Amino acid sequence: MLRVLDSAVLCGAFGREARELECEMARLYGRAEAVSSSSGTAALHLAVAAAGVGPGDEVVTTPISDFGTVAPVLAQGARVVFADVREDDGNLDPDAVEAAITPRTRAVIAVHLFGGAADTVRLREICDRHGVLLIEDCAQAWLGEDGEGRLLGTIGDIACFSLQQYKHITAGDGGLSITDDPALATRMRLFMDKGWDRAEGRIHRTMGLNYRMTELVAAVARVQLTRVAGVVARRRASARLLADAVAALPGVTVPRPYPGHAWWVVPLLVDDNTRWAAALEGLGVPALPGYLERPLYANPALSGYPPGLCPRAERLIDRTLLVLPWNEAYREDDVERIAQALGKVAAS
Ligand SMILES: *Cc1c(COP(=O)(O)O)cnc(C)c1O
């Protein structure tokens, strides 16, 4: 931060921090290119715009995610087509995705919900067969892996990350988009900076917004990037302890607690998430019933989607999904207290 302030160059278009961050992010993920931006939502907007999504096009995605997953599609004047999710971990059901694809589909956005992998193998195969782009939303899945140990963010054509306050690592706000495709990278870079290739002069080649990451944010993000592996490792160790404790309890399960999970939060499946959340709250353990209050399509910002559109997603939100906030600072005794509270509620 002091290095940036002393340089007096605070804007990402003119300094070195944002460019260095992009190189470090590309190296961390072993991908050819990374483009920085002002938020995870912006990172997804770069991806959706680079995919050529426009009016009349469709993008298939999940109803259980942050609004930032769908806002870029709406901003491009395209239609969001919601596919239902798997009833255990809340990630996209590949069969539902395939059924939702039409000749107008341009892309599928797969969210790795809570840090657990969507079905990367099948979604990649479906997208290839239909000739549509696969965009991975890795905002909740920093350094997460799929069941075969492949790094999430290296399977899609583009993968997007968030540096918002409550993600694994933060710089306040910020976003990163990675790809191996130089043409997609160029389009994302242009869209991030008003369609302006700074090496060329004051010419606007494409439509673009100002989604630049500032040098101050980039300086913080560069340090955070060196810490993310440790953050994920500590979350894995403590979530493992909790998953083992929960395995012994009746009426509650941790869906798919495999080793490569990134544990943004710890999701639980119960019979009545409202009752569990209230009981846990009473014992001093914060818990969120359903993660969202409603599926994305039931928000006033979207219209034309009937209730019951994705029944498995609605059941998770209304009845069975309970989310425990998680943190790399949780120690063994913190996990023990949470497990004891879960045990009390399970027994009551
Ligand atoms: C946080 C989040 C976003 C949006 O990121 P912001 O940095 O808040 O704009 C998008 N998708 C998912 C899955 C997220 O968790």
Coordinates of C-alpha atoms and ligand atoms in Angstrom, one line a residue:
M1 CA 0.0 0.0 0.0
L2 CA 2.8 2.4 0.9
R3 CA 4.7 1.5 -2.3
V4 CA 1.6 2.4 -4.3
L5 CA 1.0 5.7 -2.4
D6 CA 4.7 6.7 -2.7
S7 CA 4.5 6.0 -6.5
A8 CA 1.5 8.4 -6.7
V9 CA 0.0 6.1 -9.4
L10 CA -3.2 4.8 -8.0
C11 CA -5.1 3.9 -11.2
G12 CA -4.6 0.4 -12.6
A13 CA -4.3 1.6 -16.2
F14 CA -1.0 3.3 -15.4
G15 CA 0.7 1.3 -12.6
R16 CA 2.3 -2.1 -12.3
E17 CA 0.5 -3.7 -9.4
A18 CA -2.6 -4.8 -11.3
R19 CA -0.5 -6.2 -14.2
E20 CA 1.8 -8.0 -11.7
L21 CA -1.3 -9.5 -9.9
E22 CA -2.6 -10.8 -13.2
C23 CA 0.8 -12.6 -13.9
E24 CA 0.8 -14.1 -10.4
M25 CA -2.8 -15.2 -10.7
A26 CA -2.1 -16.8 -14.1
R27 CA 0.9 -18.6 -12.7
L28 CA -1.0 -19.8 -9.6
Y29 CA -3.6 -21.5 -11.8
G30 CA -1.3 -22.5 -14.6
R31 CA -3.3 -20.6 -17.2
A32 CA -2.1 -18.4 -20.0
E33 CA -3.9 -15.2 -19.0
A34 CA -5.6 -13.4 -16.1
V35 CA -7.5 -10.2 -16.2
S36 CA -8.2 -8.1 -13.1
S37 CA -11.4 -6.2 -12.4
S38 CA -13.3 -4.3 -9.8
S39 CA -15.4 -7.2 -8.4
G40 CA -16.4 -10.8 -8.9
T41 CA -19.5 -9.5 -10.7
A42 CA -17.3 -7.5 -13.0
A43 CA -15.1 -10.6 -13.6
L44 CA -18.2 -12.5 -14.7
H45 CA -19.3 -9.6 -16.9
L46 CA -15.9 -9.7 -18.7
A47 CA -16.4 -13.4 -19.3
V48 CA -20.0 -13.1 -20.5
A49 CA -19.2 -10.2 -22.8
A50 CA -16.1 -12.0 -24.2
A51 CA -18.3 -15.0 -24.9
G52 CA -20.3 -12.7 -27.2
V53 CA -23.5 -12.9 -25.1
G54 CA -26.0 -10.3 -26.4
P55 CA -29.7 -9.7 -26.9
G56 CA -31.7 -12.8 -27.8
D57 CA -29.0 -15.1 -26.4
E58 CA -29.4 -17.5 -23.5
V59 CA -27.1 -18.4 -20.7
V60 CA -27.8 -21.5 -18.6
T61 CA -27.0 -21.4 -14.9
T62 CA -28.1 -22.2 -11.3
P63 CA -30.8 -20.6 -9.2
I64 CA -28.6 -21.0 -6.1
S65 CA -25.8 -18.4 -6.3
D66 CA -25.0 -14.8 -5.6
F67 CA -26.8 -12.3 -7.8
G68 CA -23.4 -11.5 -9.4
T69 CA -23.7 -14.8 -11.4
V70 CA -26.7 -13.6 -13.3
A71 CA -26.4 -9.8 -13.3
P72 CA -23.9 -9.8 -16.2
V73 CA -26.2 -11.8 -18.4
L74 CA -29.0 -9.4 -17.7
A75 CA -26.7 -6.4 -18.4
Q76 CA -25.9 -7.9 -21.8
G77 CA -29.7 -8.0 -22.6
A78 CA -29.7 -11.8 -22.7
R79 CA -31.9 -14.3 -21.0
V80 CA -30.9 -16.4 -18.0
V81 CA -32.2 -20.0 -18.2
F82 CA -32.2 -21.7 -14.8
A83 CA -31.4 -25.4 -14.6
D84 CA -32.2 -27.3 -11.4
V85 CA -29.5 -28.5 -9.0
R86 CA -28.5 -31.8 -7.4
E87 CA -30.5 -32.3 -4.2
D88 CA -27.5 -33.0 -2.0
D89 CA -24.8 -30.4 -2.7
G90 CA -26.9 -27.8 -4.5
N91 CA -24.6 -27.8 -7.6
L92 CA -26.0 -27.8 -11.1
D93 CA -27.6 -31.1 -12.3
P94 CA -25.9 -31.8 -15.7
D95 CA -29.0 -33.5 -17.1
A96 CA -31.0 -30.4 -16.3
V97 CA -28.3 -28.2 -17.9
E98 CA -28.4 -30.3 -21.1
A99 CA -32.2 -30.2 -21.2
A100 CA -32.1 -26.4 -20.9
I101 CA -29.7 -25.9 -23.9
T102 CA -31.3 -24.4 -27.1
P103 CA -29.9 -23.1 -30.3
R104 CA -29.8 -19.7 -28.6
T105 CA -27.5 -20.9 -25.7
R106 CA -24.1 -19.1 -25.8
A107 CA -22.7 -20.2 -22.4
V108 CA -23.2 -22.2 -19.3
I109 CA -22.1 -20.7 -16.0
A110 CA -21.2 -23.4 -13.5
V111 CA -20.9 -22.2 -9.9
H112 CA -18.8 -24.3 -7.5
L113 CA -21.2 -23.8 -4.7
F114 CA -19.8 -23.3 -1.2
G115 CA -16.4 -24.5 -2.5
G116 CA -17.6 -27.9 -3.7
A117 CA -17.1 -28.9 -7.3
A118 CA -19.9 -28.9 -9.8
D119 CA -19.8 -31.9 -12.2
T120 CA -16.9 -30.6 -14.2
V121 CA -16.5 -33.7 -16.4
R122 CA -20.1 -33.9 -17.6
L123 CA -20.6 -30.1 -17.9
R124 CA -17.4 -29.9 -20.0
E125 CA -18.6 -32.7 -22.2
I126 CA -22.1 -31.2 -22.6
C127 CA -20.7 -27.7 -23.5
D128 CA -18.2 -29.2 -26.0
R129 CA -21.0 -31.3 -27.7
H130 CA -23.3 -28.3 -28.0
G131 CA -20.5 -25.8 -28.9
V132 CA -21.2 -23.4 -26.0
L133 CA -18.7 -21.8 -23.7
L134 CA -18.2 -23.1 -20.1
I135 CA -17.6 -20.3 -17.6
E136 CA -16.7 -21.4 -14.0
D137 CA -17.8 -19.2 -11.2
C138 CA -15.1 -19.9 -8.6
A139 CA -16.0 -17.0 -6.3
Q140 CA -16.6 -19.5 -3.5
A141 CA -14.0 -22.1 -4.6
W142 CA -10.5 -20.6 -4.3
L143 CA -8.1 -23.4 -4.9
G144 CA -10.9 -26.0 -4.8
E145 CA -10.5 -29.3 -6.6
D146 CA -12.9 -31.7 -8.2
G147 CA -13.2 -35.3 -7.2
E148 CA -10.3 -36.3 -9.4
G149 CA -8.0 -33.6 -7.9
R150 CA -8.2 -31.2 -10.8
L151 CA -8.0 -27.6 -9.9
L152 CA -11.4 -25.8 -10.2
G153 CA -10.9 -22.9 -12.6
T154 CA -8.9 -24.9 -15.1
I155 CA -11.7 -26.8 -16.7
G156 CA -13.9 -24.0 -18.2
D157 CA -13.0 -21.7 -21.1
I158 CA -13.0 -18.9 -18.5
A159 CA -13.0 -19.0 -14.7
C160 CA -14.0 -16.0 -12.5
F161 CA -13.0 -15.2 -8.9
S162 CA -14.0 -12.6 -6.3
L163 CA -12.0 -10.7 -3.7
Q164 CA -15.0 -9.4 -1.9
Q165 CA -14.9 -9.1 1.9
Y166 CA -16.4 -12.5 2.7
K167 CA -14.5 -14.7 0.2
H168 CA -11.5 -16.9 1.1
I169 CA -9.2 -13.9 0.5
T170 CA -10.2 -10.3 0.1
A171 CA -9.0 -6.9 -1.0
G172 CA -12.3 -5.2 -0.1
D173 CA -13.7 -5.8 -3.5
G174 CA -12.0 -7.1 -6.7
G175 CA -12.3 -9.7 -9.4
L176 CA -10.1 -12.0 -11.5
S177 CA -10.9 -13.8 -14.8
I178 CA -8.5 -16.5 -16.1
T179 CA -8.4 -18.3 -19.5
D180 CA -6.0 -20.1 -21.8
D181 CA -7.6 -18.5 -24.9
P182 CA -5.7 -15.4 -26.0
A183 CA -8.7 -14.1 -28.0
L184 CA -11.0 -14.4 -25.0
A185 CA -8.4 -12.7 -22.8
T186 CA -8.1 -9.8 -25.3
R187 CA -11.8 -9.3 -25.4
M188 CA -12.0 -9.4 -21.6
R189 CA -9.1 -6.9 -21.3
L190 CA -10.8 -4.5 -23.7
F191 CA -14.2 -4.8 -21.9
M192 CA -12.5 -4.0 -18.6
D193 CA -11.1 -0.7 -19.9
K194 CA -13.6 1.0 -22.2
G195 CA -12.6 -1.0 -25.2
W196 CA -9.3 0.9 -25.1
D197 CA -6.0 -0.8 -26.0
R198 CA -3.6 1.5 -24.3
A199 CA -0.7 0.5 -26.6
E200 CA -2.7 1.7 -29.7
G201 CA -3.7 5.3 -28.9
R202 CA -7.1 6.7 -28.0
I203 CA -9.2 4.3 -30.1
H204 CA -12.1 2.3 -28.7
R205 CA -12.1 -1.1 -30.5
T206 CA -15.1 -2.6 -28.7
M207 CA -17.8 -1.7 -26.2
G208 CA -16.3 -1.6 -22.8
L209 CA -17.0 -0.3 -19.3
N210 CA -14.6 0.9 -16.6
Y211 CA -14.1 -2.2 -14.5
R212 CA -10.4 -1.5 -13.7
M213 CA -8.9 -2.7 -10.4
T214 CA -7.1 0.1 -8.6
E215 CA -3.4 -0.2 -7.7
L216 CA -4.2 0.0 -4.0
V217 CA -6.6 -3.0 -4.3
A218 CA -4.1 -4.9 -6.5
A219 CA -1.3 -4.4 -4.0
V220 CA -3.5 -6.0 -1.2
A221 CA -4.6 -8.7 -3.5
R222 CA -1.0 -9.6 -4.5
V223 CA -0.2 -10.3 -0.8
Q224 CA -3.5 -12.2 -0.3
L225 CA -2.7 -14.4 -3.2
T226 CA 0.4 -15.6 -1.4
R227 CA -1.8 -16.6 1.6
V228 CA -4.7 -18.4 -0.1
A229 CA -3.1 -21.9 -0.1
G230 CA -2.7 -21.7 3.7
V231 CA -6.2 -20.3 4.1
V232 CA -7.7 -23.2 2.2
A233 CA -5.5 -25.8 3.9
R234 CA -6.6 -24.6 7.4
R235 CA -10.3 -24.6 6.3
R236 CA -9.9 -28.2 5.0
A237 CA -8.4 -29.4 8.2
S238 CA -11.1 -27.9 10.5
A239 CA -14.0 -28.8 8.1
R240 CA -12.7 -32.4 8.1
L241 CA -13.0 -32.4 11.9
L242 CA -16.5 -31.2 11.7
A243 CA -17.5 -33.6 8.9
D244 CA -16.2 -36.5 11.0
A245 CA -18.2 -35.3 14.1
V246 CA -21.4 -34.8 12.0
A247 CA -21.1 -38.4 10.6
A248 CA -21.9 -39.8 14.0
L249 CA -25.1 -37.6 14.4
P250 CA -28.6 -38.6 13.4
G251 CA -30.7 -36.3 11.1
V252 CA -27.8 -34.2 9.8
T253 CA -25.2 -34.8 7.0
V254 CA -22.4 -32.9 5.3
P255 CA -22.9 -33.5 1.6
R256 CA -19.8 -34.8 -0.3
P257 CA -17.0 -33.9 2.1
Y258 CA -14.3 -34.9 -0.3
P259 CA -10.6 -33.9 0.2
G260 CA -10.5 -31.2 -2.5
H261 CA -13.5 -29.2 -1.2
A262 CA -12.5 -25.5 -0.6
W263 CA -15.0 -25.0 2.3
W264 CA -16.1 -21.4 1.7
V265 CA -18.8 -22.4 4.2
V266 CA -19.8 -25.8 5.6
P267 CA -23.2 -26.8 4.1
L268 CA -25.4 -29.2 6.1
L269 CA -28.5 -31.1 5.1
V270 CA -31.3 -31.4 7.8
D271 CA -35.0 -32.0 7.9
D272 CA -36.1 -28.5 8.9
N273 CA -33.5 -25.8 8.4
T274 CA -35.5 -23.1 10.2
R275 CA -35.8 -25.1 13.4
W276 CA -32.1 -26.0 13.2
A277 CA -30.9 -22.5 12.6
A278 CA -33.0 -21.1 15.5
A279 CA -31.8 -23.9 17.9
L280 CA -28.2 -23.3 16.9
E281 CA -28.5 -19.6 17.2
G282 CA -29.8 -20.2 20.8
L283 CA -26.6 -22.1 21.5
G284 CA -24.4 -19.3 20.1
V285 CA -23.6 -21.0 16.8
P286 CA -24.4 -18.9 13.7
A287 CA -26.2 -20.8 11.0
L288 CA -28.1 -19.7 7.9
P289 CA -31.2 -21.6 6.8
G290 CA -31.1 -22.1 3.0
Y291 CA -28.2 -19.7 2.2
L292 CA -30.6 -17.6 0.1
E293 CA -34.1 -16.4 1.1
R294 CA -35.3 -17.5 -2.3
P295 CA -33.9 -18.8 -5.6
L296 CA -32.4 -16.2 -7.9
Y297 CA -35.4 -16.3 -10.3
A298 CA -37.8 -15.4 -7.5
N299 CA -36.2 -12.0 -7.0
P300 CA -38.1 -8.8 -8.1
A301 CA -35.1 -7.9 -10.4
L302 CA -36.1 -10.9 -12.6
S303 CA -39.5 -11.6 -14.0
G304 CA -41.2 -14.3 -16.1
Y305 CA -40.1 -17.3 -14.0
P306 CA -42.9 -19.3 -12.3
P307 CA -42.6 -20.6 -8.7
G308 CA -41.7 -24.3 -8.7
L309 CA -39.3 -23.8 -11.7
C310 CA -36.5 -25.7 -10.0
P311 CA -38.1 -27.8 -7.3
R312 CA -34.9 -29.3 -5.9
A313 CA -33.4 -25.8 -5.5
E314 CA -36.5 -24.6 -3.7
R315 CA -36.6 -27.6 -1.4
L316 CA -32.9 -27.0 -0.4
I317 CA -33.6 -23.3 0.3
D318 CA -37.0 -23.8 2.0
R319 CA -36.3 -27.0 4.0
T320 CA -33.1 -28.9 3.9
L321 CA -30.0 -26.7 3.5
L322 CA -28.3 -25.1 6.5
V323 CA -25.1 -23.2 6.1
L324 CA -22.4 -22.8 8.8
P325 CA -20.1 -19.8 8.2
W326 CA -16.5 -21.1 8.2
N327 CA -13.2 -19.5 8.8
E328 CA -9.5 -20.4 8.6
A329 CA -9.0 -19.1 12.1
Y330 CA -11.3 -21.7 13.6
R331 CA -9.3 -23.9 16.0
E332 CA -10.0 -27.4 17.2
D333 CA -12.0 -26.2 20.2
D334 CA -14.1 -23.9 18.1
V335 CA -15.0 -26.9 15.9
E336 CA -15.7 -29.0 19.0
R337 CA -18.1 -26.4 20.3
I338 CA -20.0 -26.3 17.0
A339 CA -20.1 -30.1 16.9
Q340 CA -21.5 -30.2 20.4
A341 CA -24.2 -27.7 19.6
L342 CA -25.1 -29.8 16.5
G343 CA -25.3 -32.9 18.7
K344 CA -27.7 -31.1 21.1
V345 CA -30.0 -30.1 18.3
A346 CA -29.8 -33.5 16.7
A347 CA -30.8 -35.1 20.0
S348 CA -33.7 -32.7 20.7
Ligands
LIG1 C1 -19.6 -13.3 -4.3 C2 -20.0 -14.1 -5.5 C3 -20.1 -13.4 -6.7 C4 -20.0 -11.9 -6.9 O1 -18.8 -11.4 -6.5 P1 -18.7 -9.9 -6.0 O2 -17.2 -9.7 -5.8 O3 -19.4 -9.8 -4.7 O4 -19.2 -9.1 -7.1 C5 -20.5 -14.2 -7.8 N1 -20.7 -15.5 -7.7 C6 -20.6 -16.1 -6.5 C7 -20.9 -17.6 -6.5 C8 -20.3 -15.4 -5.4 O5 -20.2 -16.1 -4.2

